[in-house]
Amino acid sequence: MESGGLGVLALVNATEQTLGNSTVTPTWSSLYPYQTNLLGTVLAITGNILISISLNIQKYTHVRLLCQESPTPYYKSKLWWCGIVLMGVGELGNFAAYGFAPATLVAPLGCVSVIASAAISVVFLKETLRASDILGGSLAILGTYLLVTFAINVQQEVTAVKIHKYIVSWQFLVYLAFEMTLFCILLYLYKRRGLKHIVILLLMSSLLASLTVISVKAVSGMVASSIKGELQILYPIFYVMLLVMIASCIFQVQFLNQAMRLYNATEVVPINFVFFTTSAIIAGVIFYQEFHGAALLNVFMFLLGCMLSFLGVFLIAKNREKQTSEVPYIDLGTVPKHRSTDKVQPGVSSINTYGTVHDEERADDPPSEDAT
């Protein structure tokens, strides 16, 4: 019995010595930052896939309603609301991701939405898959890999005191003044001048998205801190950031939905990715100072990843087929005293009188061969 006890004791001592000398066994404290970043990455990828599905469903709803003889408003369509619900779930995933990972790590994962949207639009909206789509998708994935790999994996605990300190910093005040001035100029061009170019619509959406990223990370971080025991929801700054988050999300969806109505999903999603990623990274760098103390190599590779991702999404969006008219053709079938029964595309100026045969047209037509 004594020899057996000594053998077990020797085995335990040998195991402890082996574990003590091992350099590959990580502790929980060293694993925790990477695990939280991984969780935030998974949540962001899932959320972006759901958002891409949502955008294509909304675009399909607009196209289908456009083909009806008497189109109903899109907000009365159950399919459109289904897309909105999916977008809400996807945004909820992104919201949770910002609570676990830095903004500069979560935002570039919007590339997943670009790739997923291009693939879904080929199957769902019957759009063409080209070689440039494959090349652009590969570059975007490579760029996203560099972004995620060389992003600064900081784990800063977001509190109400820190948020208040960041808001009154001179860097953010200068950035906010510039952003508000640019937004007012774009809004003037959109409302007063009637300019509805895709760049104007998505740039306004991205400017609002910058505030969304700041407020979402603030609210999500303060909720996480409250769950850990440091109650943050009693501070007024929590409700201020919550109000900013809700308002910016509502107006951002409005401009994005307007762009989806006027342009193809494969055009809107890539350009929106470029603008949103840029605004989110700038917001993370200026407001949360996530690049503070970053190595020069990390910054260079991060910027290289940005360039590759942007090049990839522009290759995906390049030379996409544009719709020639917002008014779809209608097959009238056989029209009396008309030789051709092909599908007719009405002019914009004659939509109200489309389908009627005017007296002057009837008089100019030659007698039909079937007339007796």
Coordinates of C-alpha atoms in Angstrom, one line a residue:
M1 CA 0.0 0.0 0.0
E2 CA 2.8 2.4 0.8
S3 CA 4.6 1.7 -2.4
G4 CA 1.3 2.3 -4.3
G5 CA 0.8 5.6 -2.5
L6 CA 4.3 6.6 -3.3
G7 CA 3.8 5.7 -6.9
V8 CA 0.7 7.9 -7.2
L9 CA 2.5 10.7 -5.4
A10 CA 5.4 10.4 -7.8
L11 CA 3.1 10.5 -10.8
V12 CA 1.3 13.6 -9.5
N13 CA 4.6 15.3 -8.9
A14 CA 5.8 14.4 -12.4
T15 CA 2.6 15.7 -14.0
E16 CA 2.8 19.0 -12.1
Q17 CA 6.5 19.4 -13.1
T18 CA 5.6 18.7 -16.8
L19 CA 2.8 21.2 -16.8
G20 CA 5.0 23.7 -15.0
N21 CA 7.7 23.4 -17.6
S22 CA 5.3 23.4 -20.5
T23 CA 5.2 26.6 -22.5
V24 CA 2.2 25.7 -24.7
T25 CA -0.5 25.3 -22.1
P26 CA -2.4 28.7 -22.0
T27 CA -4.2 30.1 -19.1
W28 CA -7.8 31.3 -19.1
S29 CA -6.6 34.9 -18.8
S30 CA -4.5 34.6 -22.0
L31 CA -7.3 32.9 -23.8
Y32 CA -10.1 35.3 -22.8
P33 CA -9.3 38.1 -25.2
Y34 CA -9.0 35.8 -28.2
Q35 CA -12.2 33.9 -27.3
T36 CA -14.2 37.1 -27.0
N37 CA -12.8 38.4 -30.3
L38 CA -13.7 35.0 -31.9
L39 CA -17.2 35.2 -30.5
G40 CA -17.6 38.8 -31.8
T41 CA -16.3 37.6 -35.3
V42 CA -18.8 34.8 -35.5
L43 CA -21.6 37.1 -34.5
A44 CA -20.6 39.6 -37.1
I45 CA -20.3 37.1 -39.9
T46 CA -23.8 35.6 -39.1
G47 CA -25.3 39.0 -38.8
N48 CA -23.9 40.2 -42.2
I49 CA -25.1 37.1 -44.0
L50 CA -28.7 37.8 -42.6
I51 CA -28.4 41.4 -43.7
S52 CA -27.4 40.4 -47.3
I53 CA -30.4 38.1 -47.5
S54 CA -32.6 40.9 -46.2
L55 CA -31.4 43.4 -48.8
N56 CA -32.0 41.0 -51.6
I57 CA -35.5 40.2 -50.3
Q58 CA -36.3 43.9 -50.2
K59 CA -35.0 44.4 -53.7
Y60 CA -37.0 41.4 -55.0
T61 CA -40.1 42.9 -53.3
H62 CA -39.6 46.2 -55.1
V63 CA -39.2 44.4 -58.5
R64 CA -42.2 42.2 -58.0
L65 CA -44.4 45.1 -57.0
L66 CA -43.2 47.1 -60.0
C67 CA -44.5 44.3 -62.3
Q68 CA -48.1 44.7 -61.0
E69 CA -50.7 46.6 -62.9
S70 CA -51.5 48.7 -59.8
P71 CA -48.5 48.6 -57.5
T72 CA -49.1 48.8 -53.8
P73 CA -46.7 50.5 -51.4
Y74 CA -43.8 48.3 -50.5
Y75 CA -44.4 48.7 -46.7
K76 CA -47.7 46.8 -47.2
S77 CA -45.9 43.7 -48.5
K78 CA -45.4 40.9 -46.0
L79 CA -42.3 39.8 -47.9
W80 CA -40.7 43.3 -47.4
W81 CA -41.4 43.1 -43.7
C82 CA -39.9 39.7 -43.6
G83 CA -36.7 41.2 -45.0
I84 CA -36.9 44.0 -42.4
V85 CA -37.1 41.4 -39.6
L86 CA -34.1 39.6 -41.0
M87 CA -32.2 42.9 -41.1
G88 CA -33.1 43.5 -37.5
V89 CA -31.8 40.1 -36.5
G90 CA -28.6 40.7 -38.4
E91 CA -28.1 44.1 -36.9
L92 CA -28.7 42.5 -33.5
G93 CA -25.9 40.1 -34.2
N94 CA -23.7 43.0 -35.2
F95 CA -24.8 44.9 -32.0
A96 CA -23.6 42.0 -29.9
A97 CA -20.4 41.7 -31.9
Y98 CA -19.4 45.2 -31.0
G99 CA -19.7 44.3 -27.3
F100 CA -17.2 41.5 -27.7
A101 CA -14.7 42.9 -30.2
P102 CA -13.3 46.2 -31.3
A103 CA -15.0 48.3 -34.0
T104 CA -12.0 48.1 -36.3
L105 CA -12.3 44.3 -36.1
V106 CA -16.0 44.0 -36.6
A107 CA -16.6 46.5 -39.4
P108 CA -14.3 44.9 -42.0
L109 CA -16.4 41.7 -41.7
G110 CA -19.0 43.5 -43.8
C111 CA -17.2 41.9 -46.7
V112 CA -19.1 38.7 -45.9
S113 CA -22.3 40.7 -46.8
V114 CA -20.8 41.6 -50.1
I115 CA -19.9 38.1 -51.1
A116 CA -23.1 36.6 -49.8
S117 CA -25.2 39.3 -51.6
A118 CA -23.4 38.6 -54.9
A119 CA -24.0 34.9 -54.6
I120 CA -27.7 35.3 -53.5
S121 CA -28.5 37.8 -56.2
V122 CA -27.3 35.3 -58.9
V123 CA -29.7 32.7 -57.6
F124 CA -32.5 34.8 -56.2
L125 CA -32.6 37.8 -58.6
K126 CA -31.2 35.9 -61.6
E127 CA -28.3 38.2 -62.0
T128 CA -25.1 37.2 -63.9
L129 CA -22.0 35.8 -62.2
R130 CA -18.9 37.1 -63.9
A131 CA -15.2 36.3 -63.7
S132 CA -14.7 39.8 -62.1
D133 CA -17.1 38.8 -59.4
I134 CA -14.9 35.8 -58.5
L135 CA -11.7 37.8 -58.7
G136 CA -13.2 40.6 -56.6
G137 CA -14.6 38.2 -54.1
S138 CA -11.2 36.6 -53.7
L139 CA -9.5 40.0 -53.2
A140 CA -12.2 41.0 -50.7
I141 CA -11.7 37.9 -48.7
L142 CA -7.9 38.3 -48.7
G143 CA -8.2 41.9 -47.7
T144 CA -10.6 41.0 -44.9
Y145 CA -8.2 38.3 -43.7
L146 CA -5.4 40.9 -43.4
L147 CA -7.8 43.3 -41.7
V148 CA -8.8 40.8 -39.1
T149 CA -5.2 39.4 -38.6
F150 CA -3.5 42.8 -38.1
A151 CA -6.3 44.6 -36.3
I152 CA -5.5 45.7 -32.8
N153 CA -7.0 43.2 -30.5
V154 CA -7.7 45.6 -27.6
Q155 CA -10.0 44.7 -24.8
Q156 CA -11.1 48.0 -23.2
E157 CA -14.0 48.0 -20.8
V158 CA -16.5 50.5 -21.9
T159 CA -18.0 52.6 -19.0
A160 CA -20.1 55.7 -18.8
V161 CA -17.1 57.7 -17.4
K162 CA -15.0 56.7 -20.4
I163 CA -17.8 57.5 -22.9
H164 CA -18.2 61.0 -21.4
K165 CA -14.5 61.5 -21.6
Y166 CA -14.4 60.4 -25.3
I167 CA -17.3 62.7 -26.2
V168 CA -15.7 65.9 -24.9
S169 CA -12.3 65.1 -26.5
W170 CA -11.2 67.6 -29.1
Q171 CA -10.5 64.9 -31.7
F172 CA -14.1 63.8 -31.7
L173 CA -15.5 67.3 -31.6
V174 CA -13.6 68.2 -34.7
Y175 CA -14.7 65.0 -36.4
L176 CA -18.3 65.5 -35.4
A177 CA -18.3 69.1 -36.7
F178 CA -16.9 68.0 -40.1
E179 CA -19.4 65.1 -40.3
M180 CA -22.4 67.3 -39.6
T181 CA -21.3 69.9 -42.2
L182 CA -20.8 67.3 -44.9
F183 CA -24.2 65.7 -44.0
C184 CA -26.0 69.0 -44.3
I185 CA -24.5 69.7 -47.7
L186 CA -25.5 66.2 -49.0
L187 CA -29.0 66.6 -47.5
Y188 CA -29.3 69.9 -49.3
L189 CA -28.3 68.4 -52.6
Y190 CA -30.7 65.5 -52.0
K191 CA -33.8 67.5 -50.9
R192 CA -33.4 70.8 -52.7
R193 CA -31.6 69.9 -55.9
G194 CA -33.2 66.5 -56.3
L195 CA -29.9 64.6 -56.7
K196 CA -30.4 61.0 -55.9
H197 CA -27.1 59.6 -57.0
I198 CA -26.1 56.4 -55.3
V199 CA -22.9 58.0 -53.8
I200 CA -25.0 60.8 -52.2
L201 CA -27.5 58.3 -50.7
L202 CA -24.9 55.9 -49.4
L203 CA -22.6 58.6 -48.2
M204 CA -25.4 60.1 -46.0
S205 CA -26.1 56.6 -44.8
S206 CA -22.4 56.0 -43.9
L207 CA -22.2 59.3 -42.0
L208 CA -25.1 58.2 -39.9
A209 CA -23.5 54.7 -39.6
S210 CA -20.5 56.3 -38.0
L211 CA -22.6 57.6 -35.2
T212 CA -24.4 54.2 -35.1
V213 CA -21.1 52.4 -34.6
I214 CA -20.0 54.8 -31.8
S215 CA -23.4 54.5 -30.0
V216 CA -23.8 50.8 -30.6
K217 CA -20.4 50.0 -29.1
A218 CA -21.1 52.4 -26.2
V219 CA -24.5 50.9 -25.4
S220 CA -23.3 47.3 -25.9
G221 CA -20.2 47.9 -23.8
M222 CA -22.1 49.5 -21.0
V223 CA -24.7 46.7 -20.9
A224 CA -21.8 44.2 -20.8
S225 CA -20.2 46.1 -17.9
S226 CA -23.6 46.2 -16.1
I227 CA -23.9 42.4 -16.5
K228 CA -20.5 42.0 -14.9
G229 CA -21.7 43.9 -11.8
E230 CA -20.6 47.5 -12.6
L231 CA -24.0 49.1 -13.1
Q232 CA -23.8 51.6 -16.0
I233 CA -27.5 52.0 -17.0
L234 CA -28.0 54.5 -14.2
Y235 CA -25.9 57.1 -15.9
P236 CA -27.7 59.6 -18.3
I237 CA -25.0 59.1 -20.9
F238 CA -26.3 55.6 -21.4
Y239 CA -29.7 56.8 -22.5
V240 CA -28.2 59.6 -24.7
M241 CA -26.2 57.0 -26.6
L242 CA -29.3 54.8 -26.8
L243 CA -31.3 57.6 -28.3
V244 CA -28.5 58.4 -30.8
M245 CA -28.3 54.7 -31.8
I246 CA -32.0 54.4 -32.5
A247 CA -32.3 57.7 -34.4
S248 CA -29.2 57.1 -36.5
C249 CA -30.4 53.5 -37.4
I250 CA -33.8 54.7 -38.5
F251 CA -32.5 57.4 -40.8
Q252 CA -29.7 55.2 -42.0
V253 CA -32.2 52.5 -43.1
Q254 CA -34.3 55.1 -44.9
F255 CA -31.4 56.3 -47.1
L256 CA -30.3 52.7 -47.7
N257 CA -33.8 51.6 -48.7
Q258 CA -34.1 54.5 -51.1
A259 CA -30.8 53.4 -52.7
M260 CA -32.1 49.8 -52.9
R261 CA -35.2 51.0 -54.7
L262 CA -33.2 52.9 -57.4
Y263 CA -30.2 50.7 -57.9
N264 CA -29.3 47.0 -58.1
A265 CA -28.4 45.2 -54.9
T266 CA -25.0 44.2 -56.3
E267 CA -24.3 47.9 -56.7
V268 CA -25.6 49.1 -53.4
V269 CA -24.1 46.5 -51.1
P270 CA -20.4 46.8 -52.3
I271 CA -20.4 50.6 -52.2
N272 CA -22.2 50.7 -48.9
F273 CA -19.6 48.3 -47.6
V274 CA -16.7 50.6 -48.6
F275 CA -18.4 53.7 -47.1
F276 CA -19.6 51.9 -43.9
T277 CA -16.2 50.2 -43.3
T278 CA -14.4 53.5 -43.7
S279 CA -16.7 55.4 -41.4
A280 CA -16.6 52.6 -38.8
I281 CA -12.8 52.4 -38.8
I282 CA -12.5 56.2 -38.5
A283 CA -15.0 56.2 -35.7
G284 CA -13.1 53.5 -33.9
V285 CA -9.8 55.2 -34.3
I286 CA -10.9 58.7 -33.4
F287 CA -13.5 58.0 -30.7
Y288 CA -12.3 54.8 -29.0
Q289 CA -8.6 55.3 -29.9
E290 CA -8.3 51.6 -30.9
F291 CA -5.1 52.2 -32.8
H292 CA -3.4 53.8 -29.9
G293 CA 0.1 52.3 -29.5
A294 CA -0.3 50.2 -32.6
A295 CA 2.9 49.0 -34.4
L296 CA 3.8 50.5 -37.8
L297 CA 3.6 47.1 -39.4
N298 CA 0.1 46.5 -38.1
V299 CA -1.1 49.8 -39.4
F300 CA 0.5 49.2 -42.9
M301 CA -1.0 45.7 -43.2
F302 CA -4.3 47.0 -42.0
L303 CA -4.4 49.7 -44.6
L304 CA -3.3 47.2 -47.3
G305 CA -6.2 45.0 -46.3
C306 CA -8.5 48.0 -46.7
M307 CA -7.2 48.6 -50.2
L308 CA -7.6 45.0 -51.2
S309 CA -11.1 44.8 -49.8
F310 CA -12.2 48.0 -51.5
L311 CA -10.7 46.9 -54.8
G312 CA -12.5 43.6 -54.5
V313 CA -15.9 45.1 -53.9
F314 CA -15.4 47.6 -56.8
L315 CA -14.6 44.7 -59.1
I316 CA -17.8 43.0 -58.0
A317 CA -19.9 46.2 -58.7
K318 CA -18.1 47.1 -62.0
N319 CA -20.1 47.2 -65.2
R320 CA -23.2 45.7 -63.7
E321 CA -26.3 45.7 -66.0
K322 CA -28.6 48.6 -65.2
Q323 CA -32.3 48.6 -65.6
T324 CA -33.2 50.6 -68.7
S325 CA -36.6 51.5 -67.4
E326 CA -38.5 51.4 -64.1
V327 CA -41.8 50.5 -66.0
P328 CA -41.9 46.8 -66.9
Y329 CA -43.4 45.6 -70.1
I330 CA -46.9 44.1 -70.2
D331 CA -48.0 41.4 -72.6
L332 CA -51.3 42.5 -74.1
G333 CA -51.7 39.4 -76.2
T334 CA -53.6 39.8 -79.6
V335 CA -54.6 43.4 -80.3
P336 CA -57.3 43.8 -83.0
K337 CA -56.1 45.4 -86.3
H338 CA -52.4 45.2 -85.2
R339 CA -49.9 43.1 -87.1
S340 CA -47.5 42.7 -84.2
T341 CA -48.4 41.1 -80.9
D342 CA -45.0 41.5 -79.4
K343 CA -44.6 42.8 -75.9
V344 CA -44.7 46.6 -75.8
Q345 CA -42.7 48.9 -73.6
P346 CA -44.7 52.0 -72.7
G347 CA -43.1 55.4 -72.7
V348 CA -43.0 57.4 -69.5
S349 CA -45.3 60.1 -70.9
S350 CA -47.9 57.6 -72.1
I351 CA -48.4 55.5 -69.0
N352 CA -51.9 56.8 -68.3
T353 CA -53.1 56.1 -71.8
Y354 CA -51.3 52.8 -72.3
G355 CA -53.4 50.1 -73.8
T356 CA -55.8 52.4 -75.7
V357 CA -55.9 52.6 -79.5
H358 CA -56.2 56.2 -80.6
D359 CA -58.3 57.3 -83.5
E360 CA -55.3 58.5 -85.5
E361 CA -53.5 55.2 -85.0
R362 CA -56.6 53.3 -86.1
A363 CA -57.0 55.5 -89.2
D364 CA -53.3 55.0 -90.2
D365 CA -53.4 51.2 -90.0
P366 CA -53.8 49.4 -93.3
P367 CA -56.8 47.1 -93.7
S368 CA -56.2 43.7 -92.1
E369 CA -55.9 40.7 -94.4
D370 CA -58.6 39.0 -92.3
A371 CA -61.1 41.8 -92.9
T372 CA -64.0 41.1 -95.2

